[in-house]
CSV table of C-alpha atoms and ligand atoms in Angstrom, one decimal:
chain,number,residue,atom,x,y,z
A,197,MET,CA,-106.8,-5.4,161.3
A,198,THR,CA,-108.8,-8.6,161.5
A,199,GLU,CA,-106.8,-11.6,162.8
A,200,GLN,CA,-106.4,-14.8,160.8
A,201,PHE,CA,-107.4,-18.0,162.7
A,202,GLU,CA,-105.3,-21.1,162.2
A,203,ARG,CA,-105.3,-24.6,163.6
A,204,LEU,CA,-103.1,-24.9,166.7
A,205,GLN,CA,-101.0,-27.8,165.4
A,206,LYS,CA,-100.3,-25.9,162.1
A,207,VAL,CA,-99.2,-22.8,164.0
A,208,ILE,CA,-96.8,-24.9,166.2
A,209,ALA,CA,-95.4,-26.7,163.2
A,210,GLN,CA,-94.9,-23.4,161.3
A,211,SER,CA,-93.0,-21.9,164.1
A,212,GLY,CA,-90.4,-24.6,163.5
A,213,VAL,CA,-90.6,-26.2,167.0
A,214,THR,CA,-91.6,-29.6,165.7
A,215,SER,CA,-93.5,-31.4,162.9
A,216,ARG,CA,-97.3,-31.2,162.6
A,217,ARG,CA,-97.6,-34.9,163.6
A,218,LYS,CA,-95.6,-34.4,166.8
A,219,ALA,CA,-97.5,-31.2,167.6
A,220,GLU,CA,-100.7,-33.2,167.5
A,221,VAL,CA,-99.2,-35.7,170.0
A,222,LEU,CA,-98.0,-32.9,172.3
A,223,ILE,CA,-101.5,-31.3,172.2
A,224,THR,CA,-103.3,-34.6,173.0
A,225,GLU,CA,-100.8,-35.2,175.8
A,226,GLY,CA,-101.8,-31.9,177.4
A,227,LYS,CA,-98.4,-30.3,176.9
A,228,VAL,CA,-99.7,-27.2,175.0
A,229,THR,CA,-101.3,-24.1,176.5
A,230,VAL,CA,-103.1,-21.3,174.9
A,231,ASN,CA,-103.3,-18.1,177.0
A,232,GLY,CA,-102.4,-20.2,180.0
A,233,GLU,CA,-105.1,-22.9,179.5
A,234,VAL,CA,-104.2,-26.4,178.6
A,235,VAL,CA,-105.8,-27.2,175.2
A,236,LYS,CA,-106.1,-30.9,174.3
A,237,THR,CA,-108.5,-30.6,171.3
A,238,LEU,CA,-106.9,-31.0,167.9
A,239,GLY,CA,-107.9,-28.4,165.4
A,240,THR,CA,-108.5,-25.7,168.0
A,241,LYS,CA,-108.3,-22.4,166.2
A,242,VAL,CA,-105.9,-19.8,167.4
A,243,LYS,CA,-105.1,-16.2,166.3
A,244,PRO,CA,-101.7,-14.4,166.1
A,245,SER,CA,-102.2,-12.6,169.4
A,246,ASP,CA,-102.8,-15.8,171.4
A,247,LYS,CA,-99.9,-16.8,173.7
A,248,ILE,CA,-99.0,-20.4,172.9
A,249,GLU,CA,-96.6,-22.4,175.0
A,250,VAL,CA,-95.3,-25.9,174.2
A,251,GLU,CA,-94.0,-27.7,177.3
A,252,GLY,CA,-93.8,-24.4,179.1
A,253,ILE,CA,-91.8,-22.6,176.4
A,254,PRO,CA,-93.4,-19.8,174.4
A,255,LEU,CA,-93.6,-20.1,170.7
A,256,GLU,CA,-91.3,-17.7,169.0
A,257,ASN,CA,-93.2,-15.3,166.8
A,258,PRO,CA,-96.1,-17.6,165.6
A,259,ASN,CA,-97.5,-16.4,162.3
A,260,LYS,CA,-94.8,-13.8,161.9
A,261,LEU,CA,-93.6,-13.3,158.4
A,262,TYR,CA,-90.3,-11.8,157.3
A,263,ILE,CA,-89.8,-11.4,153.5
A,264,LEU,CA,-86.7,-10.2,151.6
A,265,PHE,CA,-87.9,-8.5,148.4
A,266,HIS,CA,-85.9,-7.1,145.5
A,267,LYS,CA,-87.9,-3.9,144.8
A,268,PRO,CA,-87.8,-2.8,141.2
A,269,THR,CA,-87.7,0.9,140.3
A,270,LYS,CA,-91.0,2.7,139.7
A,271,VAL,CA,-92.7,1.0,142.7
A,272,ILE,CA,-93.9,2.9,145.7
A,273,THR,CA,-92.7,1.6,149.1
A,274,SER,CA,-96.1,1.6,150.7
A,275,VAL,CA,-99.2,-0.6,151.0
A,276,SER,CA,-101.4,1.7,149.0
A,277,ASP,CA,-101.1,4.7,146.7
A,278,ASP,CA,-103.8,7.3,146.0
A,279,LYS,CA,-102.4,7.9,142.5
A,280,GLY,CA,-102.8,4.2,141.6
A,281,ARG,CA,-99.1,3.5,141.1
A,282,THR,CA,-97.7,0.0,141.8
A,283,VAL,CA,-96.9,-0.5,145.5
A,284,VAL,CA,-94.6,-3.2,147.0
A,285,THR,CA,-97.5,-5.2,148.4
A,286,ASP,CA,-98.9,-5.6,144.9
A,287,PHE,CA,-96.2,-8.3,144.4
A,288,PHE,CA,-97.8,-10.5,147.1
A,289,PRO,CA,-101.4,-11.0,146.0
A,290,GLN,CA,-101.7,-14.5,147.5
A,291,LEU,CA,-100.6,-13.5,151.0
A,292,LYS,CA,-103.3,-13.6,153.6
A,293,GLU,CA,-101.2,-11.8,156.2
A,294,ARG,CA,-101.0,-8.0,156.1
A,295,ILE,CA,-97.4,-7.2,155.6
A,296,PHE,CA,-95.7,-3.8,155.4
A,297,PRO,CA,-92.3,-2.5,154.4
A,298,VAL,CA,-89.5,-1.9,156.9
A,299,GLY,CA,-88.3,1.6,156.1
A,300,ARG,CA,-88.4,2.8,152.6
A,301,LEU,CA,-86.8,3.0,149.2
A,302,ASP,CA,-87.5,5.9,146.8
A,303,TYR,CA,-89.7,5.3,143.7
A,304,GLU,CA,-86.7,5.4,141.5
A,305,THR,CA,-84.5,3.3,143.8
A,306,SER,CA,-84.3,-0.5,143.5
A,307,GLY,CA,-83.0,-3.1,145.8
A,308,LEU,CA,-83.3,-4.9,149.1
A,309,LEU,CA,-86.4,-4.3,151.1
A,310,ILE,CA,-87.7,-6.3,154.1
A,311,LEU,CA,-91.5,-6.7,154.4
A,312,THR,CA,-93.1,-8.1,157.6
A,313,ASN,CA,-96.2,-8.2,159.7
A,314,ASP,CA,-94.1,-7.8,162.9
A,315,GLY,CA,-94.4,-4.1,163.9
A,316,GLU,CA,-92.1,-4.4,166.8
A,317,PHE,CA,-89.4,-5.9,164.6
A,318,ALA,CA,-89.9,-3.2,162.0
A,319,ASN,CA,-89.6,-0.4,164.6
A,320,HIS,CA,-86.3,-1.8,165.9
A,321,MET,CA,-84.8,-2.2,162.4
A,322,THR,CA,-85.5,1.4,161.6
A,323,HIS,CA,-84.8,3.0,164.9
A,324,PRO,CA,-81.7,5.3,164.5
A,325,ARG,CA,-80.3,4.0,167.8
A,326,TYR,CA,-79.5,0.6,166.4
A,327,LYS,CA,-77.6,1.9,163.4
A,328,MET,CA,-78.5,-0.9,160.9
A,329,LYS,CA,-75.9,-0.8,158.1
A,330,LYS,CA,-77.3,-0.4,154.6
A,331,LYS,CA,-75.1,-0.7,151.5
A,332,TYR,CA,-76.0,1.0,148.2
A,333,VAL,CA,-74.5,1.1,144.8
A,334,ALA,CA,-74.9,4.4,143.1
A,335,LYS,CA,-74.1,5.7,139.6
A,336,LEU,CA,-73.3,9.4,139.7
A,337,LYS,CA,-72.9,12.1,137.2
A,338,GLY,CA,-69.4,13.5,137.3
A,339,PHE,CA,-66.2,12.4,139.1
A,340,LEU,CA,-66.3,11.8,142.8
A,341,LEU,CA,-63.1,13.3,144.1
A,342,ARG,CA,-60.8,11.8,146.8
A,343,GLU,CA,-61.5,14.8,149.1
A,344,GLN,CA,-65.2,14.3,148.7
A,345,VAL,CA,-64.9,10.6,149.6
A,346,LYS,CA,-62.9,11.7,152.7
A,347,GLU,CA,-65.7,14.2,153.7
A,348,LEU,CA,-68.4,11.6,153.3
A,349,GLU,CA,-66.4,9.2,155.5
A,350,LYS,CA,-66.2,11.9,158.2
A,351,GLY,CA,-69.8,13.1,157.8
A,352,ILE,CA,-71.2,16.1,155.9
A,353,MET,CA,-73.6,18.8,156.9
A,354,LEU,CA,-77.1,18.4,155.2
A,355,GLU,CA,-80.1,20.6,155.9
A,356,ASP,CA,-81.3,18.1,158.5
A,357,GLY,CA,-78.0,17.8,160.3
A,358,LYS,CA,-74.6,16.1,160.0
A,359,THR,CA,-74.5,12.7,158.6
A,360,ALA,CA,-72.8,9.8,160.5
A,361,PRO,CA,-69.5,8.5,159.0
A,362,ALA,CA,-70.2,6.5,155.8
A,363,ILE,CA,-68.0,3.8,154.1
A,364,VAL,CA,-67.3,4.8,150.5
A,365,LYS,CA,-65.7,2.7,147.8
A,366,VAL,CA,-65.3,4.1,144.3
A,367,LYS,CA,-65.7,1.1,141.9
A,368,THR,CA,-65.2,2.6,138.5
A,369,GLN,CA,-65.0,6.0,136.8
A,370,ASP,CA,-65.9,6.4,133.2
A,371,ARG,CA,-64.0,9.4,131.6
A,372,GLU,CA,-66.0,9.3,128.4
A,373,LYS,CA,-69.4,9.3,130.0
A,374,ASN,CA,-68.2,11.3,133.0
A,375,THR,CA,-69.8,9.0,135.5
A,376,THR,CA,-68.7,7.3,138.8
A,377,LEU,CA,-69.9,4.0,140.1
A,378,VAL,CA,-69.6,4.0,143.9
A,379,GLU,CA,-70.6,1.8,146.9
A,380,ILE,CA,-71.7,3.6,150.0
A,381,THR,CA,-72.7,2.1,153.4
A,382,ILE,CA,-74.7,4.3,155.8
A,383,SER,CA,-76.2,3.5,159.2
A,384,GLU,CA,-79.0,6.1,159.0
A,385,GLY,CA,-82.2,6.1,157.1
A,386,ARG,CA,-83.1,9.7,156.4
A,387,ASN,CA,-85.3,10.7,153.5
A,388,ARG,CA,-83.4,10.5,150.2
A,389,GLN,CA,-80.2,10.5,152.2
A,390,VAL,CA,-77.8,8.9,149.6
A,391,ARG,CA,-79.1,11.2,146.8
A,392,ARG,CA,-78.7,14.2,149.0
A,393,MET,CA,-75.2,13.2,150.2
A,394,PHE,CA,-74.0,13.1,146.6
A,395,ALA,CA,-76.0,16.2,145.6
A,396,HIS,CA,-74.1,18.1,148.3
A,397,PHE,CA,-71.1,17.9,146.0
A,398,GLY,CA,-73.1,18.5,142.9
A,399,HIS,CA,-73.3,14.9,141.8
A,400,GLU,CA,-76.7,13.7,140.5
A,401,VAL,CA,-77.5,10.1,141.3
A,402,VAL,CA,-78.7,8.6,138.1
A,403,LYS,CA,-79.1,5.0,139.4
A,404,LEU,CA,-79.4,3.8,142.9
A,405,SER,CA,-79.8,0.3,144.4
A,406,ARG,CA,-79.6,-1.1,147.9
A,407,ILE,CA,-77.5,-4.2,147.8
A,408,GLU,CA,-77.2,-5.1,151.5
A,409,TYR,CA,-79.2,-4.6,154.7
A,410,GLY,CA,-77.4,-5.8,157.9
A,411,ASN,CA,-76.5,-9.4,157.3
A,412,LEU,CA,-78.7,-9.7,154.2
A,413,THR,CA,-77.7,-9.5,150.5
A,414,LEU,CA,-79.7,-9.7,147.3
A,415,LYS,CA,-77.6,-12.6,146.1
A,416,SER,CA,-79.4,-14.2,143.0
A,417,LEU,CA,-82.7,-12.5,143.6
A,418,ASN,CA,-83.9,-10.6,140.5
A,419,ALA,CA,-86.0,-7.4,140.6
A,420,GLY,CA,-89.5,-8.3,141.6
A,421,ASP,CA,-88.6,-11.6,143.3
A,422,ALA,CA,-88.9,-12.3,147.0
A,423,ARG,CA,-88.1,-15.0,149.5
A,424,GLU,CA,-88.8,-15.6,153.1
A,425,LEU,CA,-86.0,-15.0,155.6
A,426,SER,CA,-84.8,-18.0,157.5
A,427,PRO,CA,-85.3,-18.0,161.3
A,428,HIS,CA,-81.5,-17.8,161.6
A,429,GLU,CA,-81.4,-14.6,159.4
A,430,VAL,CA,-84.2,-13.0,161.5
A,431,LYS,CA,-82.3,-13.9,164.7
A,432,GLN,CA,-79.1,-12.4,163.3
A,433,LEU,CA,-80.9,-9.2,162.4
A,434,ARG,CA,-82.3,-9.0,165.9
A,435,GLN,CA,-78.9,-9.5,167.4
A,436,MET,CA,-77.5,-6.7,165.2
A,437,ALA,CA,-80.1,-4.4,166.5
A,438,GLN,CA,-79.4,-5.6,170.0
A,439,TYR,CA,-83.0,-6.8,170.1
A,440,LYS,CA,-84.1,-10.1,171.4
A,441,GLY,CA,-87.8,-9.8,170.5
B,697,URA,N1,-81.1,7.0,150.0
B,697,URA,C1,-81.8,7.5,149.0
B,697,URA,O1,-81.5,8.6,148.5
B,697,URA,N2,-82.9,6.8,148.4
B,697,URA,C2,-83.3,5.6,148.9
B,697,URA,O2,-84.2,5.1,148.4
B,697,URA,C3,-82.6,5.1,150.0
B,697,URA,C4,-81.5,5.8,150.5
């Protein structure tokens, strides 16, 4: 991956430490180092892998991007597709940084997906050890029975092992259409896990959407829309994954 060069004062300002004007003053005063060397020249170009310190304090994640995206259905959670189908990064044509999805949602699943260029962050979010909570709303064929809810809450045996306890809340059941609307929160991220958990009881999932990820919700974001996460949201996610970056 080729690295994008940016002007030093811009990188400092974007990290949220101070304004661009003040960053320029700090640079000319000799208070900024790049890879251990004092840099006093305004406009010096730096790349993401450079270690920048302002008054001896390292910049937190310069040039790191964290995006909350409402993935529509019929979009592949990938950066490319050999069959030419729409992929999640097609929604960000203006972006210079190379971002990639954190975990995945199925082609037919919509909902909350994080995209980032921070590989270490992505690894932590998806590592099973950190048990990030993900809430889904699912529309099922058939009636989900009380005993089935209890079993899901305890954990059920799938072909790749027993699932961790889930939180399950039945929202509505439509007798005429013979469907159940249910919210399920899981802390694992196995392939097609929610669909397989309901299939275990013979319930086909006809609609699935992820509505929460850790501290994040979709709020008023429509399918296909995205926004950047605030530094506070990123910090909270890191804390939830017991990860200080
Ligand atoms: N579980 C699924 O079955 N599909 C998803 O996309 C996510 C979780």
